[in-house]
Coordinates of C-alpha atoms in Angstrom, one line a residue:
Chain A
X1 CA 11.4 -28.9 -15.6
X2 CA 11.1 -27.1 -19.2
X3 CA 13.1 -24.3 -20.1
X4 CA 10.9 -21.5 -20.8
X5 CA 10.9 -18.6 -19.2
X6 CA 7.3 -17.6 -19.7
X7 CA 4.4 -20.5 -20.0
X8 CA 0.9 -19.1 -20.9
X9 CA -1.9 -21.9 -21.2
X10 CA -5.7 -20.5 -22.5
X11 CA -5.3 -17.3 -21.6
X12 CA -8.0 -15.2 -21.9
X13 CA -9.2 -11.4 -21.0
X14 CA -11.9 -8.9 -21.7
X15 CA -12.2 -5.2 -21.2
X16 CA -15.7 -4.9 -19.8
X17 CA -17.2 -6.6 -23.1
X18 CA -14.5 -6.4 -25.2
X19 CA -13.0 -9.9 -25.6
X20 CA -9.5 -8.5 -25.8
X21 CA -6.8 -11.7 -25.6
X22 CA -9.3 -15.3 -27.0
X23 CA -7.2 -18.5 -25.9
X24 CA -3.4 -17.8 -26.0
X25 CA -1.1 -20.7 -25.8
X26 CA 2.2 -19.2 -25.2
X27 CA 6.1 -20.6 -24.0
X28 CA 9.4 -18.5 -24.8
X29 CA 12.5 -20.2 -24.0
X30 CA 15.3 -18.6 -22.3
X31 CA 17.3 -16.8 -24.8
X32 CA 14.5 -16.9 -27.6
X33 CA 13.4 -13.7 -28.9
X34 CA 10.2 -13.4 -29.9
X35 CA 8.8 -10.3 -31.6
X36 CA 4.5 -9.9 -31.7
X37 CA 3.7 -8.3 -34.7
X38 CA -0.5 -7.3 -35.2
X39 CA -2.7 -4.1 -35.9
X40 CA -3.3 -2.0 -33.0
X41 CA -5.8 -3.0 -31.1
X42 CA -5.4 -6.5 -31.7
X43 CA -4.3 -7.4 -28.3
X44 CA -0.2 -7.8 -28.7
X45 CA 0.6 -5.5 -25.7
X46 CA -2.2 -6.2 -23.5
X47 CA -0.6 -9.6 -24.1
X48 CA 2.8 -8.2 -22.8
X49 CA 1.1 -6.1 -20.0
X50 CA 0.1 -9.6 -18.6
X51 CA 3.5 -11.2 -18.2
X52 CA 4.3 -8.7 -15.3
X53 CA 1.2 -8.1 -14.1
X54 CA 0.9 -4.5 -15.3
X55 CA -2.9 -6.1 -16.6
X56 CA -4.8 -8.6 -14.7
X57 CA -6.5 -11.5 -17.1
X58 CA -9.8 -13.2 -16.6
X59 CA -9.0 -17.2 -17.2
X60 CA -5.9 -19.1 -18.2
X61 CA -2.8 -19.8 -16.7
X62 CA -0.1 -17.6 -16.9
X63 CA 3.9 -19.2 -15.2
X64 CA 6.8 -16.2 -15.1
X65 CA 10.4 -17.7 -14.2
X66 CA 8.3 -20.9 -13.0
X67 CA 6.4 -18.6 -10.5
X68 CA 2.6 -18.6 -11.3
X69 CA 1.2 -15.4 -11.9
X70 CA -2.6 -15.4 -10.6
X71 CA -5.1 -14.0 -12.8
X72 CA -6.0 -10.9 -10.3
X73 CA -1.9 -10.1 -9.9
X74 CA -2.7 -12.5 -6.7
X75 CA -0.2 -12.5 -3.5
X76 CA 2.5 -9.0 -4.1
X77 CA 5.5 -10.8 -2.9
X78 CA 5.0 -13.2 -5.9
X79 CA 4.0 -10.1 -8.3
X80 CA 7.3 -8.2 -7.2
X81 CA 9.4 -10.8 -7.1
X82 CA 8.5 -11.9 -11.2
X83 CA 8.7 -8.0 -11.7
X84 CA 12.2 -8.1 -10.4
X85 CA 13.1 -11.1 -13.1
X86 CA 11.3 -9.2 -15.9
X87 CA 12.8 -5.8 -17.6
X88 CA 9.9 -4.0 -19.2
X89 CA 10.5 -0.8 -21.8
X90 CA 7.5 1.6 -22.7
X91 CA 6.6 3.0 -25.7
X92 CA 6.5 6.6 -23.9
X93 CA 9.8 6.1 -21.9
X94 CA 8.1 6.6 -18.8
X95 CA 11.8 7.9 -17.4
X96 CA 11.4 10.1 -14.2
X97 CA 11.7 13.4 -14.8
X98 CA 12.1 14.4 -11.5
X99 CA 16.1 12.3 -11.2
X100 CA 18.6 12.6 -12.8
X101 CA 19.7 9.5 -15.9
X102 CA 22.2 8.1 -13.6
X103 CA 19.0 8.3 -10.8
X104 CA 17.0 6.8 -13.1
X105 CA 19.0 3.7 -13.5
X106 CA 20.3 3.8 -9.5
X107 CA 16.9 3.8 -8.5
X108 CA 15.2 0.2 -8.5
X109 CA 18.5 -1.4 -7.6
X110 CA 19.0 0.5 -4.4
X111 CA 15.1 0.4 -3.2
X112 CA 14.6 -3.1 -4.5
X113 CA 18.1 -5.2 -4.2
X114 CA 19.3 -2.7 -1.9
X115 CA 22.9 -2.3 -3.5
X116 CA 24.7 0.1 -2.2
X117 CA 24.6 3.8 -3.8
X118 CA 28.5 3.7 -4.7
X119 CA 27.9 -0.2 -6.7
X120 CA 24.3 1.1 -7.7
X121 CA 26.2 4.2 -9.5
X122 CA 28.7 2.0 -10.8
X123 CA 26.5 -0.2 -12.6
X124 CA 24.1 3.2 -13.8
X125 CA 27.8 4.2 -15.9
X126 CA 28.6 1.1 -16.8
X127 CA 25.5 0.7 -18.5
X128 CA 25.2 3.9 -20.0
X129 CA 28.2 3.6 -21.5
X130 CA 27.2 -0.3 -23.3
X131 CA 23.7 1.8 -24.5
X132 CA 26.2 4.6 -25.7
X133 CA 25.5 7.8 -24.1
X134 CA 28.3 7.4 -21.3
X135 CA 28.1 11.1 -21.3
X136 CA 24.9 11.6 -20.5
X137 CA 24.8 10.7 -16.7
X138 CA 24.1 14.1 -14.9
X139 CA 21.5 15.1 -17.4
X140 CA 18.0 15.3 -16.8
X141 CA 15.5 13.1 -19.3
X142 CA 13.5 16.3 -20.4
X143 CA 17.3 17.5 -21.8
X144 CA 17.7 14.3 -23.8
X145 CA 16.2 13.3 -27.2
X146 CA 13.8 10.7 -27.4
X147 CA 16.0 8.0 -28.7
X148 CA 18.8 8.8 -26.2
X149 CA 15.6 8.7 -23.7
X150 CA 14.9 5.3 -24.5
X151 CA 18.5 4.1 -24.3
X152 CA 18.2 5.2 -20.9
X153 CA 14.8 2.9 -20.2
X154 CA 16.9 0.2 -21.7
X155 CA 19.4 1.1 -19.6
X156 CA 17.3 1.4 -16.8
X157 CA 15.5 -1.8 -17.2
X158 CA 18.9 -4.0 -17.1
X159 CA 20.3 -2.6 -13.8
X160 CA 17.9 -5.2 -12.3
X161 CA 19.7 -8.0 -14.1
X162 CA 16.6 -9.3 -15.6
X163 CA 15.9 -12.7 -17.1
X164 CA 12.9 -11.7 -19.8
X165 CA 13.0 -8.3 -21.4
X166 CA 9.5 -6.8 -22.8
X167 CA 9.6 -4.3 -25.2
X168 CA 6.0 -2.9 -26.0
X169 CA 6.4 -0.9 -29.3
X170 CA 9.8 1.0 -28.0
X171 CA 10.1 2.2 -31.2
X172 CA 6.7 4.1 -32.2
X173 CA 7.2 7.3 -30.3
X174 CA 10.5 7.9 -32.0
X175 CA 11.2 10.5 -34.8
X176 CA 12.3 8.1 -37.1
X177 CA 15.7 8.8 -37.1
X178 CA 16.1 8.2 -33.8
X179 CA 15.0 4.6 -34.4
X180 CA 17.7 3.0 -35.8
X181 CA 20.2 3.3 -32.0
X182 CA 17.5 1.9 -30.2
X183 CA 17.1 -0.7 -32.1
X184 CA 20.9 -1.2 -32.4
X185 CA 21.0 -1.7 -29.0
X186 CA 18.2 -4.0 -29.2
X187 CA 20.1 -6.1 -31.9
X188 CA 23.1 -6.1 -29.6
X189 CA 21.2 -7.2 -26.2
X190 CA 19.7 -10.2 -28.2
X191 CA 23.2 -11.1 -29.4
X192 CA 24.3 -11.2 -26.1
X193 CA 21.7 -14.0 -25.3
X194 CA 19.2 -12.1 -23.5
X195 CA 15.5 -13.5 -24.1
X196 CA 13.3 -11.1 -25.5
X197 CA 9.4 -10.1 -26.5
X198 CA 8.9 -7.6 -28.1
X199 CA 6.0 -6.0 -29.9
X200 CA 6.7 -3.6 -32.5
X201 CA 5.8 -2.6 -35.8
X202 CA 9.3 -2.5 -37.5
X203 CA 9.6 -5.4 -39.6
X204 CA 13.1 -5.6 -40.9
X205 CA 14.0 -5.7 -37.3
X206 CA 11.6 -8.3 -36.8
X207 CA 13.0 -10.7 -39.3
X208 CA 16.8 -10.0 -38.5
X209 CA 16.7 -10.7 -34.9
X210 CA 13.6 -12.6 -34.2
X211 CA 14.0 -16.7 -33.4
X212 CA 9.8 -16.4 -33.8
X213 CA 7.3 -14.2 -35.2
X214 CA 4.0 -14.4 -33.7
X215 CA 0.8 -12.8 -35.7
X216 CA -1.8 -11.7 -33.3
X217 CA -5.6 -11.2 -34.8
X218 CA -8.3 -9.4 -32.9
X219 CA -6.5 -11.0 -29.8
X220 CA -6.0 -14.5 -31.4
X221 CA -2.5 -15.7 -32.0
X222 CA -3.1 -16.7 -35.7
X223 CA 0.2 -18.0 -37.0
X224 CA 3.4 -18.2 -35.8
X225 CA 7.0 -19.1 -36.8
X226 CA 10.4 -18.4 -37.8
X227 CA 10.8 -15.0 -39.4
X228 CA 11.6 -16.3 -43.2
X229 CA 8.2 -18.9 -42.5
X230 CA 5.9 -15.6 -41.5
X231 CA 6.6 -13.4 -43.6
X232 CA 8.0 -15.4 -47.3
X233 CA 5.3 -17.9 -46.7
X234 CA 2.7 -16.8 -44.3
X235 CA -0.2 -19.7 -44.6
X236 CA -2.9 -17.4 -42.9
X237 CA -5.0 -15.3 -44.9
X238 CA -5.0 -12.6 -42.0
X239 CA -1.3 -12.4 -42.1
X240 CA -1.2 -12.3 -45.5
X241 CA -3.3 -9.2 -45.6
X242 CA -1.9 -7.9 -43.0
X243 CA 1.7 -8.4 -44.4
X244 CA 0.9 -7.1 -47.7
X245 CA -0.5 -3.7 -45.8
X246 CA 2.7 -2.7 -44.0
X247 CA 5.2 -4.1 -46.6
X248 CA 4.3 -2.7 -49.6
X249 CA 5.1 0.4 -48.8
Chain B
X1 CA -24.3 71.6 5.7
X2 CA -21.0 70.8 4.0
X3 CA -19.0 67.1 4.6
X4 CA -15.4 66.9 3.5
X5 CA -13.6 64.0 4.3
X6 CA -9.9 64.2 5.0
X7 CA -7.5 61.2 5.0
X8 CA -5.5 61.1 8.2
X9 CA -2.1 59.6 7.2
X10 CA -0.8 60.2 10.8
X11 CA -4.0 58.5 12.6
X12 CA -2.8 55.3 9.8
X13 CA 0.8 55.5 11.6
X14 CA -0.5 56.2 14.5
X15 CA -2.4 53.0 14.4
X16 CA 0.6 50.4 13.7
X17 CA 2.3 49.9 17.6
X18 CA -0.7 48.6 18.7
X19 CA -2.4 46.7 15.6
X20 CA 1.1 45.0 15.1
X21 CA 0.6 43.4 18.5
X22 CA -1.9 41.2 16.9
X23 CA 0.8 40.0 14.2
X24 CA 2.1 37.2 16.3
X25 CA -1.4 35.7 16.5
X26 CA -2.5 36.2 12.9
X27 CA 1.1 34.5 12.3
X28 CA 0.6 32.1 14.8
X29 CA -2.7 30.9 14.2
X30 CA -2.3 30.7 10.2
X31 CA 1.0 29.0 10.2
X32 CA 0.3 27.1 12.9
X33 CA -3.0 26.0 11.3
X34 CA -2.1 25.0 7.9
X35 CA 1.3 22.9 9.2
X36 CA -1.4 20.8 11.0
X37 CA -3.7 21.3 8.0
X38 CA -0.9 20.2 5.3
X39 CA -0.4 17.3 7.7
X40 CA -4.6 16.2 7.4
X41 CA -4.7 17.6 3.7
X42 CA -1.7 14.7 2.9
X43 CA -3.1 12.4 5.2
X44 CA -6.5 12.5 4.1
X45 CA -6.1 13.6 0.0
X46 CA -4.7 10.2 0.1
X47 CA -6.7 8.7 1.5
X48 CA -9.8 9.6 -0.8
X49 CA -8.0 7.9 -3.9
X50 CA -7.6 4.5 -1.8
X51 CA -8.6 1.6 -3.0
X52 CA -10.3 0.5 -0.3
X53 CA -13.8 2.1 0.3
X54 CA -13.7 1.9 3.6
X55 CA -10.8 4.4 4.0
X56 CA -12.5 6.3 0.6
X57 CA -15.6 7.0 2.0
X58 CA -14.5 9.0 5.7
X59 CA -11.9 11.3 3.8
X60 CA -14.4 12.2 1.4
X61 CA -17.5 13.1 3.8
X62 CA -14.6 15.0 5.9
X63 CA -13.3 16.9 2.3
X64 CA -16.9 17.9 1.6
X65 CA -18.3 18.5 5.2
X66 CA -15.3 21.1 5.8
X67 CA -15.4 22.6 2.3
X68 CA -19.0 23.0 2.0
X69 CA -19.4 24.8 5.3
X70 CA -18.3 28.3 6.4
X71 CA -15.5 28.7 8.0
X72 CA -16.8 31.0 10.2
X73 CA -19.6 29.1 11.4
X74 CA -16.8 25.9 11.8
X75 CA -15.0 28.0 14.3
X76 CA -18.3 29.1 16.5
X77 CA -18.8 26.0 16.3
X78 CA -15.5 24.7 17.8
X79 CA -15.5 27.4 20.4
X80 CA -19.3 27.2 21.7
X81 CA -20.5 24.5 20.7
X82 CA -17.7 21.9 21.5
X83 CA -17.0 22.8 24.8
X84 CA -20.6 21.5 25.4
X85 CA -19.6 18.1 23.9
X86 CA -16.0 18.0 26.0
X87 CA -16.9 19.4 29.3
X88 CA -14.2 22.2 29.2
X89 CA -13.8 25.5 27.7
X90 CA -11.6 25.5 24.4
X91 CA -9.1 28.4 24.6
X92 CA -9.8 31.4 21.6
X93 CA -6.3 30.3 19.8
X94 CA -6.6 27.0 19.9
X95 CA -10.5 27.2 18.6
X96 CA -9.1 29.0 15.9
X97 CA -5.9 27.3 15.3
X98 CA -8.0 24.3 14.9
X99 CA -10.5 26.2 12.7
X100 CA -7.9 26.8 10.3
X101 CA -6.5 23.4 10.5
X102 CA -9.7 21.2 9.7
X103 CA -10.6 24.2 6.9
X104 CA -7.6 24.4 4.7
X105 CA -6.8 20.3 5.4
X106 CA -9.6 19.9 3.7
X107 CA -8.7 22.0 0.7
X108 CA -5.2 20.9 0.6
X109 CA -6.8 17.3 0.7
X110 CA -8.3 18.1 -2.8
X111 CA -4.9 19.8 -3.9
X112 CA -3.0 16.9 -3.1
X113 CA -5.5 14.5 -4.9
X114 CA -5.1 16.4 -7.9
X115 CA -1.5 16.3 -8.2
X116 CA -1.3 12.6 -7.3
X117 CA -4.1 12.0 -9.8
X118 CA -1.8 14.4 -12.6
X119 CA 0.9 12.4 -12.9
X120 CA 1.2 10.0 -16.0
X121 CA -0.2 6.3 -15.1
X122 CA 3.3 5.0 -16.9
X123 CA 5.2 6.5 -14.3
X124 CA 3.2 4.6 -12.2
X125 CA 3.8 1.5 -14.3
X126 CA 7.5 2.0 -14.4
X127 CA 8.0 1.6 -11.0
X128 CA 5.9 -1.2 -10.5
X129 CA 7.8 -3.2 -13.7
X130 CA 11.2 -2.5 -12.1
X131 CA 10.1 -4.3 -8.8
X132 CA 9.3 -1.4 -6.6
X133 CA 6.6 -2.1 -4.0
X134 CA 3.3 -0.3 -4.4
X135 CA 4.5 2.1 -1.6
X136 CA 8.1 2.3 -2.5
X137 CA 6.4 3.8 -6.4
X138 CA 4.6 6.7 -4.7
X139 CA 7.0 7.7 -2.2
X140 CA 9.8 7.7 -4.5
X141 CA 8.1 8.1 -7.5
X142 CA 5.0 10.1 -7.5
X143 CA 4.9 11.8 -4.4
X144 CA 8.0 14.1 -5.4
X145 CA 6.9 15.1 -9.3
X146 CA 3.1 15.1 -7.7
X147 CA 4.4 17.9 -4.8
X148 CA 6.0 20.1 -7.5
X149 CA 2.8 20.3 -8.9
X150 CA 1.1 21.4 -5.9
X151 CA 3.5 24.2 -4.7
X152 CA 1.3 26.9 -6.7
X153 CA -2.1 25.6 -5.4
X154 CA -0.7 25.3 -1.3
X155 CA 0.3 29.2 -2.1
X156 CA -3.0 30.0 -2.9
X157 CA -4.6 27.6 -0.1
X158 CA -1.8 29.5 2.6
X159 CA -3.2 33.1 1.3
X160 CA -6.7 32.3 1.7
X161 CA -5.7 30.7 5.3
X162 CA -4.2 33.6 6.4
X163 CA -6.8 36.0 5.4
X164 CA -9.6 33.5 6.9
X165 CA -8.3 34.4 10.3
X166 CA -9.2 38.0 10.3
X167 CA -12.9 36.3 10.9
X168 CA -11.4 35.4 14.6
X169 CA -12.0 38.2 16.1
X170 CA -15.6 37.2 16.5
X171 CA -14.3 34.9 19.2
X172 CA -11.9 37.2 20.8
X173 CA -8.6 36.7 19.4
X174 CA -6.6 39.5 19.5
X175 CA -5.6 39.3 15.7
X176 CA -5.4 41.9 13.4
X177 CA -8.7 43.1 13.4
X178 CA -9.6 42.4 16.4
X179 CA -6.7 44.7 17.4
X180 CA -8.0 47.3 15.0
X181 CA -11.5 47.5 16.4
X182 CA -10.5 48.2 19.8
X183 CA -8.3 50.7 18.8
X184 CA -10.7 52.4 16.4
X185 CA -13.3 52.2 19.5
X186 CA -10.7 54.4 21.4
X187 CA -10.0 57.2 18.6
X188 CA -12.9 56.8 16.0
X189 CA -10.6 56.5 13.3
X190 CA -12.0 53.3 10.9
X191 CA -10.8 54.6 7.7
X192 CA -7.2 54.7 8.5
X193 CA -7.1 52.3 10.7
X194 CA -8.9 49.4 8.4
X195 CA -6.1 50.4 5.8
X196 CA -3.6 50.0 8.1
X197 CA -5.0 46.4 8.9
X198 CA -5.0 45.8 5.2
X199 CA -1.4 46.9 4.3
X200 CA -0.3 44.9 7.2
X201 CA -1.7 41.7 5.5
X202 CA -0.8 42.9 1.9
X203 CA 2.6 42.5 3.2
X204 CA 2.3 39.0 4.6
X205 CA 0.2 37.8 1.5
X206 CA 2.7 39.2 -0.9
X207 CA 5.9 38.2 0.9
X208 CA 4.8 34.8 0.6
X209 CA 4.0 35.2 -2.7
X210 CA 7.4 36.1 -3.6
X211 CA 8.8 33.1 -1.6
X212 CA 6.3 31.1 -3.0
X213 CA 7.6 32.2 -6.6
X214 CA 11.1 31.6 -5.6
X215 CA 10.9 28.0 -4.4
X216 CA 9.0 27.6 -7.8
X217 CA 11.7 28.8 -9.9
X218 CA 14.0 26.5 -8.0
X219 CA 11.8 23.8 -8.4
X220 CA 11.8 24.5 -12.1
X221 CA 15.3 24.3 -12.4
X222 CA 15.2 20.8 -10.4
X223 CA 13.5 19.0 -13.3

């Protein structure tokens, strides 16, 4: 029995023609954090979409928390229960509007683990405060600012206790100074152990907290390795370019 | 020869005892109608953005047969032609009740489709990451922010329900108008009386426009 969390073996999908993802081998071990960096459109969050089944793939194998994840999103007891394991944050927040933040957060663990509303609420403030809006709990998301919106997806995203936390660009809808808290809270989850993709485009993050960076090419994982080895010594032409483009300015 | 015209304000006044005795059935049939018709419109809007074809396919052929035919010609056919098919006379109400129902269900079918289909996919996708079943998303998910969105739409749908019932009086129900043509067959009085039968549901319509604007404003608040 290996340690990894997530296990992906030649996994491959198109969009009608579009070969989007071309033969990813993939493992994350529990407590690595792995951030995907790539140009848009290159595949890096379709790649993330597959882990919890919010895309189907077309061939490959693809093991969640040792549970196998079929290509079609296969048998729902199996999909819900590797969504339970697996945190997931959006680049648009995707809070509900219609409940309150502490709702938000209450929401999955009452439907899903079926806590009760008094421990659900408990753990909505206690996480609230460890994202640092504490404050914040009776407030609707349309009253809060984009970067104390996406402390409450983070938020939200932990009340299930999860094992794997996806992040897919959590930063790029942010004014930018909003981005530094959520990525503080980022830095601080990853401290604390939790294992961690995330695909982003903010590089200084990705080489302070990342165990691995992972370069992904029109949906070809092209090189890979510790942060200093990616982006100091990149061997790939591709990442090269692609380095020199967002770095240099 | 000379013609003058003269507005009778006392025939109008005159006119409300009895025309108001057709209130409870214009109430009764349009309420009555689109509770049962709100019920189909949910039941069946749903069910025409199902994944499965097989429960696609009968929501959509009811959606367009209802919508693309008169209403009027969808209650003669209830109330004559039916009765043929079951073997026993279908009471006026109930012919029109049902008229009503079938009609605006199939409206509010499309109404509830396009709120469902206005919410943002990632609300969608939320749920569905944090574990929540595919049924436990909508009902607690999009159902509430996608009913918001229809509140306006139903208002509209409701006033054009409630004005489709003056055409019952073809079949005998003693609804407004119906109520206003025997009376003006007694006193010959078809100005004042028609705009008598038209203030009377210019109060109705606009009294639920105000609700509806109300509940709105609540709902506003809400989010």
């Amino acid at each position: 029995m290996s340690n990894n969390i997530v296990e992906i073996n030649q996994l491959n999908k198109y969009f009608g023609q579009h070969h989007v993802l071309k033969d990813i081998d993939l493992q994350v071990d529990t407590g690595e954090v792995v951030v995907i960096i790539g140009a848009s459109g290159s595949g890096k969050s379709t790649l993330i979409r597959c882990i919890n089944g919010l895309e189907e793939y077309d061939s490959g194998e693809l093991v969640v928390d040792e549970q196998a994840l079929a290509p079609n999103g296969g048998n729902q007891k199996v999909l819900n229960s590797i969504r339970k394991e697996v945190g997931m944050v959006f680049q648009q927040f995707n809070l509900f509007p219609h409940l309150s933040v502490r709702r938000n957060i209450m929401l999955a663990p009452m439907k899903v683990k079926k806590q009760g509303k008094a421990a659900a609420a408990d753990t909505a403030d206690r996480l609230l405060e460890r994202v640092g809006i504490g404050n914040q709990a009776e407030k609707f998301p349309g009253q809060l600012s984009g970067g104390q919106q996406q402390r409450v997806a983070i938020a939200r995203a932990l009340a299930m206790e999860p094992r794997l936390m996806l992040f897919d660009e959590p930063t790029s809808a942010l004014d930018p100074e909003m981005v530094g808290e959520v990525l503080d809270v980022m830095r601080e989850l990853a401290r604390e152990g939790m294992t961690m993709m995330v695909v982003t485009h903010e590089m200084g993050f990705a080489r302070e907290v990342a165990d691995r960076v992972i370069y992904i090419h029109e949906g070809r994982i092209v090189e890979q390795g510790p942060p200093d080895q990616v982006f100091d010594n990149p061997q790939n032409e591709r990442t090269q370019a692609f380095l020199s483009r967002v770095l240099s300015h | 020869m000379e013609f003058q015209f003269q507005f009778d304000w006392q025939a109008a006044i005159n006119a409300f005892p009895f025309l108001l005795k057709g209130l409870p059935y214009t109430l009764m049939i349009s309420f009555g109608g689109l509770i049962i018709g709100f019920l189909l419109g949910i039941l069946f809007g749903l069910l025409s953005i199902n994944r499965r074809w097989y429960l696609r396919w009968p929501a959509t052929a009811y959606i367009e047969i209802f919508r693309g035919t008169p209403i009027l010609v969808q209650v003669l056919f209830i109330f004559y032609g039916l009765p043929d098919l079951v073997g026993s006379p279908i009471e006026p109400v109930t012919a029109a009740i049902a008229a009503i129902a079938f009609n605006s269900g199939a409206y509010i079918s499309e109404v509830v489709r396009g709120g469902v289909q206005s919410i943002a996919k990632g609300q969608r996708e939320a749920g569905l990451s944090l574990g929540l079943s595919r049924t436990q998303t909508f009902w607690s998910i999009i159902w509430p922010q996608a009913f918001r969105r229809m509140i306006p739409p139903l208002g509209n749908q409701a006033i054009v329900s409630i004005k489709d019932t003056s055409l019952f009086s073809v079949i005998g129900v003693g609804e407004l108008v119906r109520q206003g043509q025997v009376y003006i067959a007694n006193t010959f009085t078809a100005f004042e009386v028609y705009f008598a039968v038209a203030i009377i549901y210019l109060v109705i319509t606009l009294s639920l426009s105000f609700l509806l604007r109300l509940i709105e404003r609540r709902g506003m608040t809400a989010a």
